[in-house]
Short mmCIF file of C-alpha atoms in Angstrom, two decimals:
data_model
loop_
_atom_site.label_atom_id
_atom_site.label_comp_id
_atom_site.label_asym_id
_atom_site.label_seq_id
_atom_site.Cartn_x
_atom_site.Cartn_y
_atom_site.Cartn_z
CA MET A 1 -0.08 15.64 23.59
CA THR A 2 2.52 18.24 21.96
CA ILE A 3 4.17 18.36 19.14
CA ARG A 4 6.38 20.68 19.10
CA LEU A 5 9.56 19.36 17.66
CA GLY A 6 9.16 16.09 15.37
CA LEU A 7 11.57 13.99 13.35
CA GLN A 8 10.09 12.17 10.75
CA ILE A 9 12.52 9.29 9.08
CA PRO A 10 11.63 8.82 6.16
CA ASN A 11 13.51 6.52 4.53
CA PHE A 12 16.39 3.43 5.24
CA SER A 13 18.59 3.48 2.46
CA TYR A 14 21.92 4.35 4.16
CA GLY A 15 24.37 1.67 1.80
CA THR A 16 24.67 -0.68 4.93
CA SER A 17 23.33 -4.14 4.75
CA VAL A 18 20.21 -5.51 6.06
CA ALA A 19 21.77 -6.49 9.42
CA GLU A 20 22.88 -2.59 10.11
CA LEU A 21 19.45 -0.86 8.43
CA PHE A 22 17.98 -1.24 11.80
CA PRO A 23 20.24 -0.10 14.31
CA ALA A 24 20.59 2.89 12.24
CA VAL A 25 17.44 3.37 12.91
CA LYS A 26 17.61 3.43 16.48
CA ALA A 27 20.44 5.73 16.17
CA GLN A 28 18.82 8.13 15.12
CA ALA A 29 15.70 7.76 17.19
CA ALA A 30 18.43 7.72 20.08
CA GLU A 31 20.49 11.13 18.44
CA ALA A 32 16.49 12.77 18.53
CA GLU A 33 15.75 12.02 22.05
CA ALA A 34 18.97 13.22 23.38
CA ALA A 35 18.78 16.38 21.18
CA GLY A 36 15.57 17.61 22.32
CA PHE A 37 12.85 15.94 20.01
CA ASP A 38 9.18 14.87 21.46
CA THR A 39 8.26 12.62 19.22
CA VAL A 40 9.81 10.06 15.90
CA LEU A 41 8.18 9.09 13.25
CA LEU A 42 8.01 6.67 10.47
CA MET A 43 5.85 6.71 6.96
CA ASP A 44 3.70 4.83 6.66
CA HIS A 45 4.84 2.51 3.61
CA PHE A 46 5.04 -0.54 2.58
CA TYR A 47 7.12 1.29 -1.46
CA GLN A 48 9.59 4.40 -1.70
CA LEU A 49 7.65 7.21 -2.26
CA PRO A 50 8.73 8.78 -5.86
CA GLY A 51 10.97 11.46 -5.18
CA LEU A 52 12.55 10.02 -2.61
CA GLY A 53 13.49 6.70 -4.10
CA GLU A 54 13.10 3.56 -6.21
CA PRO A 55 9.70 1.03 -5.32
CA ASP A 56 12.02 -1.59 -4.04
CA ALA A 57 14.06 0.56 -2.38
CA PRO A 58 14.55 -0.44 1.31
CA MET A 59 10.67 0.77 3.48
CA LEU A 60 10.07 -1.34 7.29
CA GLU A 61 6.78 -1.41 7.82
CA ALA A 62 5.82 0.92 10.37
CA TYR A 63 4.12 -0.49 13.43
CA THR A 64 6.48 -3.32 13.83
CA ALA A 65 8.59 -1.19 13.47
CA LEU A 66 7.64 1.69 16.26
CA GLY A 67 7.18 -1.05 18.08
CA ALA A 68 10.98 -1.87 18.12
CA LEU A 69 11.78 1.90 18.93
CA ALA A 70 9.07 2.11 21.57
CA THR A 71 11.76 -0.40 24.06
CA ALA A 72 15.05 1.61 22.19
CA THR A 73 13.78 4.94 23.23
CA GLU A 74 12.65 6.16 26.75
CA ARG A 75 10.63 9.90 26.00
CA VAL A 76 10.08 10.86 22.57
CA GLN A 77 6.61 10.16 21.71
CA LEU A 78 6.46 7.67 18.31
CA SER A 79 3.66 7.65 15.19
CA THR A 80 3.71 7.29 12.34
CA LEU A 81 2.91 10.39 9.85
CA VAL A 82 0.42 8.72 8.72
CA THR A 83 -1.37 5.61 9.28
CA GLY A 84 -3.03 5.02 5.00
CA ASN A 85 -5.90 3.69 6.62
CA THR A 86 -6.76 1.88 3.34
CA TYR A 87 -4.46 -0.61 5.08
CA ARG A 88 -6.17 -2.12 7.85
CA ASN A 89 -9.09 -2.43 9.07
CA PRO A 90 -9.80 0.16 11.93
CA THR A 91 -10.96 -2.09 14.54
CA LEU A 92 -6.65 -4.10 13.41
CA LEU A 93 -5.42 -0.54 13.74
CA ALA A 94 -7.20 0.59 16.61
CA LYS A 95 -5.54 -2.76 18.84
CA ALA A 96 -2.00 -2.09 16.78
CA ILE A 97 -1.42 2.13 18.57
CA THR A 98 -3.22 0.47 22.03
CA THR A 99 -0.22 -2.28 21.82
CA LEU A 100 2.13 0.63 21.14
CA ASP A 101 0.85 2.69 24.06
CA VAL A 102 1.25 -0.20 26.53
CA VAL A 103 4.99 -0.96 25.03
CA SER A 104 5.77 2.33 25.49
CA ALA A 105 4.31 2.95 28.84
CA GLY A 106 1.54 5.49 27.27
CA ARG A 107 3.83 7.58 24.35
CA ALA A 108 1.70 6.27 21.02
CA ILE A 109 0.06 8.89 18.85
CA LEU A 110 -2.38 7.88 15.69
CA GLY A 111 -1.24 9.34 12.98
CA ILE A 112 -3.80 8.66 10.71
CA GLY A 113 -4.88 9.43 6.35
CA ALA A 114 -7.42 8.78 3.64
CA GLY A 115 -3.77 7.16 1.62
CA TRP A 116 -3.61 8.10 -1.35
CA PHE A 117 0.19 6.13 -3.14
CA GLU A 118 -2.15 4.09 -5.47
CA LEU A 119 0.83 2.26 -6.57
CA GLU A 120 1.21 0.02 -3.62
CA HIS A 121 -2.43 -0.81 -3.27
CA GLN A 122 -2.14 -2.15 -6.83
CA GLN A 123 0.56 -3.82 -6.16
CA LEU A 124 -0.25 -5.23 -2.90
CA GLY A 125 -3.68 -5.82 -3.11
CA PHE A 126 -5.43 -3.11 -1.46
CA ASP A 127 -8.46 -1.54 -2.66
CA PHE A 128 -7.87 1.97 -3.04
CA GLY A 129 -10.98 3.32 -4.43
CA THR A 130 -11.96 7.01 -5.71
CA PHE A 131 -11.53 9.95 -3.25
CA THR A 132 -14.58 10.40 -2.41
CA GLU A 133 -15.11 6.53 -0.81
CA ARG A 134 -11.49 6.57 0.96
CA PHE A 135 -12.57 9.93 2.84
CA GLU A 136 -15.96 8.01 3.78
CA LYS A 137 -13.57 4.32 4.98
CA LEU A 138 -12.03 7.87 6.81
CA ASP A 139 -14.05 8.80 8.58
CA GLU A 140 -16.42 5.68 9.54
CA ALA A 141 -13.24 4.31 11.21
CA LEU A 142 -12.12 7.54 12.93
CA GLN A 143 -15.56 6.54 14.44
CA ILE A 144 -14.51 3.27 15.19
CA ILE A 145 -11.10 3.69 16.51
CA VAL A 146 -11.44 6.90 18.60
CA PRO A 147 -14.50 4.96 20.84
CA MET A 148 -12.61 1.99 20.84
CA LEU A 149 -9.45 3.84 22.17
CA HIS A 150 -11.50 5.42 24.95
CA GLY A 151 -12.44 1.80 25.90
CA GLU A 152 -16.05 1.74 24.39
CA ARG A 153 -16.99 -1.25 22.92
CA PRO A 154 -18.62 0.40 19.72
CA THR A 155 -21.15 -1.29 17.68
CA PHE A 156 -20.95 -0.43 13.86
CA ASP A 157 -22.86 -0.87 10.68
CA GLY A 158 -21.71 1.61 7.99
CA LYS A 159 -21.24 1.31 4.39
CA TRP A 160 -17.42 0.32 4.66
CA TYR A 161 -16.39 -1.33 8.38
CA HIS A 162 -18.60 -2.97 10.67
CA THR A 163 -18.49 -4.04 14.62
CA GLU A 164 -19.96 -5.75 17.21
CA SER A 165 -18.99 -4.87 20.31
CA ALA A 166 -15.43 -4.60 19.84
CA ILE A 167 -12.77 -5.16 22.73
CA ASN A 168 -9.94 -3.24 23.32
CA GLU A 169 -7.66 -3.87 25.83
CA PRO A 170 -5.02 -3.88 27.31
CA ARG A 171 -4.95 -0.30 27.27
CA TYR A 172 -2.15 1.82 29.08
CA ARG A 173 -4.47 5.55 28.74
CA ASP A 174 -7.63 6.59 28.87
CA HIS A 175 -6.75 8.67 25.29
CA ILE A 176 -4.54 8.17 22.95
CA PRO A 177 -3.81 10.95 21.62
CA VAL A 178 -5.18 11.58 17.08
CA MET A 179 -3.44 13.26 14.37
CA LEU A 180 -4.39 13.61 10.73
CA GLY A 181 -2.04 14.50 8.35
CA GLY A 182 -3.13 16.09 5.38
CA SER A 183 -3.84 19.45 3.65
CA GLY A 184 -7.66 19.37 2.15
CA GLU A 185 -9.57 22.12 3.61
CA LYS A 186 -12.69 20.33 3.22
CA LYS A 187 -12.99 17.18 3.86
CA THR A 188 -9.71 16.54 6.21
CA PHE A 189 -9.76 19.54 8.69
CA ARG A 190 -13.39 18.76 8.80
CA LEU A 191 -12.36 15.23 9.99
CA ALA A 192 -10.17 17.11 11.74
CA ALA A 193 -11.55 19.59 13.77
CA ARG A 194 -14.19 16.32 14.75
CA TYR A 195 -11.84 13.46 15.25
CA ALA A 196 -8.73 15.15 16.38
CA ASP A 197 -5.59 15.84 18.93
CA HIS A 198 -3.71 17.32 15.62
CA LEU A 199 -3.70 18.29 12.25
CA ASN A 200 -0.78 17.72 10.64
CA LEU A 201 -0.11 20.48 7.88
CA ILE A 202 0.87 18.95 4.46
CA ALA A 203 1.74 22.24 2.73
CA ASP A 204 3.41 24.69 1.52
CA ILE A 205 5.18 27.13 3.34
CA ASP A 206 3.64 30.19 2.41
CA ALA A 207 0.30 28.58 1.70
CA LEU A 208 0.10 28.20 6.00
CA PRO A 209 -1.59 31.44 7.28
CA GLY A 210 -4.69 30.50 4.87
CA LYS A 211 -5.18 27.20 6.01
CA LEU A 212 -4.89 28.18 9.59
CA GLU A 213 -8.07 30.71 8.79
CA VAL A 214 -9.56 27.87 7.01
CA LEU A 215 -9.33 24.98 9.89
CA ARG A 216 -10.02 27.90 12.32
CA GLN A 217 -13.54 28.35 10.13
CA ARG A 218 -14.08 24.58 10.69
CA CYS A 219 -13.82 23.85 14.12
CA ALA A 220 -15.83 27.94 14.24
CA GLU A 221 -18.32 25.44 12.08
CA ILE A 222 -18.48 22.60 15.01
CA ASP A 223 -18.20 25.25 18.21
CA ARG A 224 -14.70 24.11 19.06
CA ASP A 225 -12.34 26.03 19.97
CA PRO A 226 -9.60 26.23 17.48
CA ALA A 227 -6.90 26.62 20.39
CA THR A 228 -7.63 22.87 21.40
CA LEU A 229 -6.30 21.58 18.26
CA GLU A 230 -2.81 21.32 17.38
CA THR A 231 -0.93 21.91 13.79
CA SER A 232 2.04 21.78 13.16
CA THR A 233 3.27 21.35 9.58
CA LEU A 234 6.52 18.62 7.57
CA LEU A 235 9.23 20.11 6.82
CA THR A 236 12.22 18.81 4.82
CA VAL A 237 15.54 20.39 5.93
CA VAL A 238 18.93 20.26 3.88
CA LEU A 239 21.96 21.46 5.34
CA ASP A 240 24.78 23.96 4.31
CA ASP A 241 25.99 23.63 0.83
CA ALA A 242 23.24 21.96 -1.03
CA PRO A 243 22.95 21.52 -4.50
CA ALA A 244 22.01 24.83 -6.61
CA ASP A 245 18.56 23.20 -7.78
CA ILE A 246 17.65 21.33 -5.35
CA GLY A 247 15.17 24.08 -3.31
CA GLU A 248 13.01 23.60 -6.67
CA ALA A 249 12.85 19.96 -6.74
CA LEU A 250 11.82 19.17 -3.30
CA GLY A 251 9.29 22.56 -3.72
CA GLY A 252 7.47 24.57 -1.26
CA ARG A 253 8.31 22.71 2.05
CA ALA A 254 12.08 22.45 1.93
CA VAL A 255 14.14 24.73 3.79
CA ILE A 256 17.46 25.03 3.35
CA GLY A 257 20.61 26.44 4.79
CA THR A 258 23.07 25.98 8.05
CA ALA A 259 21.33 25.05 11.25
CA ASP A 260 20.50 28.96 12.58
CA GLN A 261 19.19 29.39 8.78
CA VAL A 262 16.81 27.00 9.35
CA ALA A 263 15.69 27.80 11.97
CA ASP A 264 15.57 31.54 12.04
CA GLN A 265 13.07 30.64 8.50
CA ILE A 266 11.10 28.07 10.42
CA LYS A 267 10.60 30.54 13.06
CA ARG A 268 9.89 33.62 11.27
CA ARG A 269 7.38 31.65 8.57
CA VAL A 270 6.27 28.87 10.33
CA LEU A 271 5.65 29.02 14.47
CA ASP A 272 5.59 32.90 13.66
CA VAL A 273 2.48 32.95 11.22
CA GLY A 274 0.83 30.53 14.39
CA VAL A 275 1.52 26.89 13.67
CA ASP A 276 2.26 24.79 16.80
CA GLY A 277 5.06 22.60 15.63
CA VAL A 278 7.48 21.66 13.26
CA ILE A 279 8.13 17.43 12.08
CA VAL A 280 11.30 17.58 10.21
CA ASN A 281 13.53 15.31 7.93
CA LEU A 282 16.66 15.51 6.90
CA PRO A 283 16.58 13.11 3.60
CA THR A 284 19.29 14.49 1.64
CA HIS A 285 21.39 13.45 4.62
CA GLY A 286 20.39 9.83 4.49
CA TYR A 287 21.84 8.80 8.14
CA THR A 288 24.57 11.48 9.15
CA PRO A 289 25.55 10.66 12.97
CA GLY A 290 25.88 14.86 14.21
CA VAL A 291 22.83 16.05 11.61
CA ILE A 292 19.92 15.57 13.77
CA THR A 293 21.84 16.57 16.78
CA LYS A 294 22.40 19.88 15.18
CA VAL A 295 19.13 20.77 13.92
CA GLY A 296 17.56 20.04 17.65
CA GLU A 297 19.87 22.39 18.60
CA ALA A 298 19.00 24.98 16.68
CA LEU A 299 15.11 24.65 16.74
CA ARG A 300 14.80 23.40 19.87
CA PRO A 301 14.89 27.22 21.33
CA LEU A 302 12.46 27.79 19.36
CA VAL A 303 9.54 25.31 20.55
CA ASP A 304 11.06 25.79 24.14
CA ALA A 305 10.21 29.34 24.43
#
């Protein structure tokens, strides 16, 4: 697995009817594939996130939508950024991602994290628990899911989850890549070093060099070569004449300017400091045909080099 240039679709509010909503999602995935993006990713949420819209804004269930995108694309990898572990039993999640891999002919990536959006848990009836409990659950879940992705039949008796010779068939590949997402240096980075093929760093751009150094330390603690753990970061891209205050509103994970200016910033501040790839989203543009192509054409030379 390699994620060098990914497109995350963070919202489904396009000013269209519901009947026109998924065609717009398919069009974005197709445009991303044609523009040279290697991965298309959806959020795994049931409510829209603060800052992107109201809770009742349109939100598709991630794995149903990814399964449909698998039939509408040919080359791009498909993933969530990232699955909330608390939303699904780990054996169900293993089955869902393996089915996506079968449907897509080997293009699935399991993106996973501990879960954080309390309102969804509260209103939909998912157990939220404490910060520590959510990471305990994620650790246990990975001990179940990863063997199941490999075709093993794990028996597990943990604090939170239990399995007995869990079967996961059919499988398209003997290994589906695992991507953790987050910024926690103590918990997320240790889990990534132990279980993951890829870590998506959710951090301000200026913090990336420090995060990479800590990640190298976490790998050293278990004698893992850090070169075997790929990295990326998620950035919001705002093209051209953005309002003056939008950068402040979006925080330190936004890149603003023309497509060439965006590419220059990403090269200098992300790729040149040692992050392997970049995943971008374009929430302020809704879905405007051509914007994904413009961004892809500017960024692809950086990741193809």
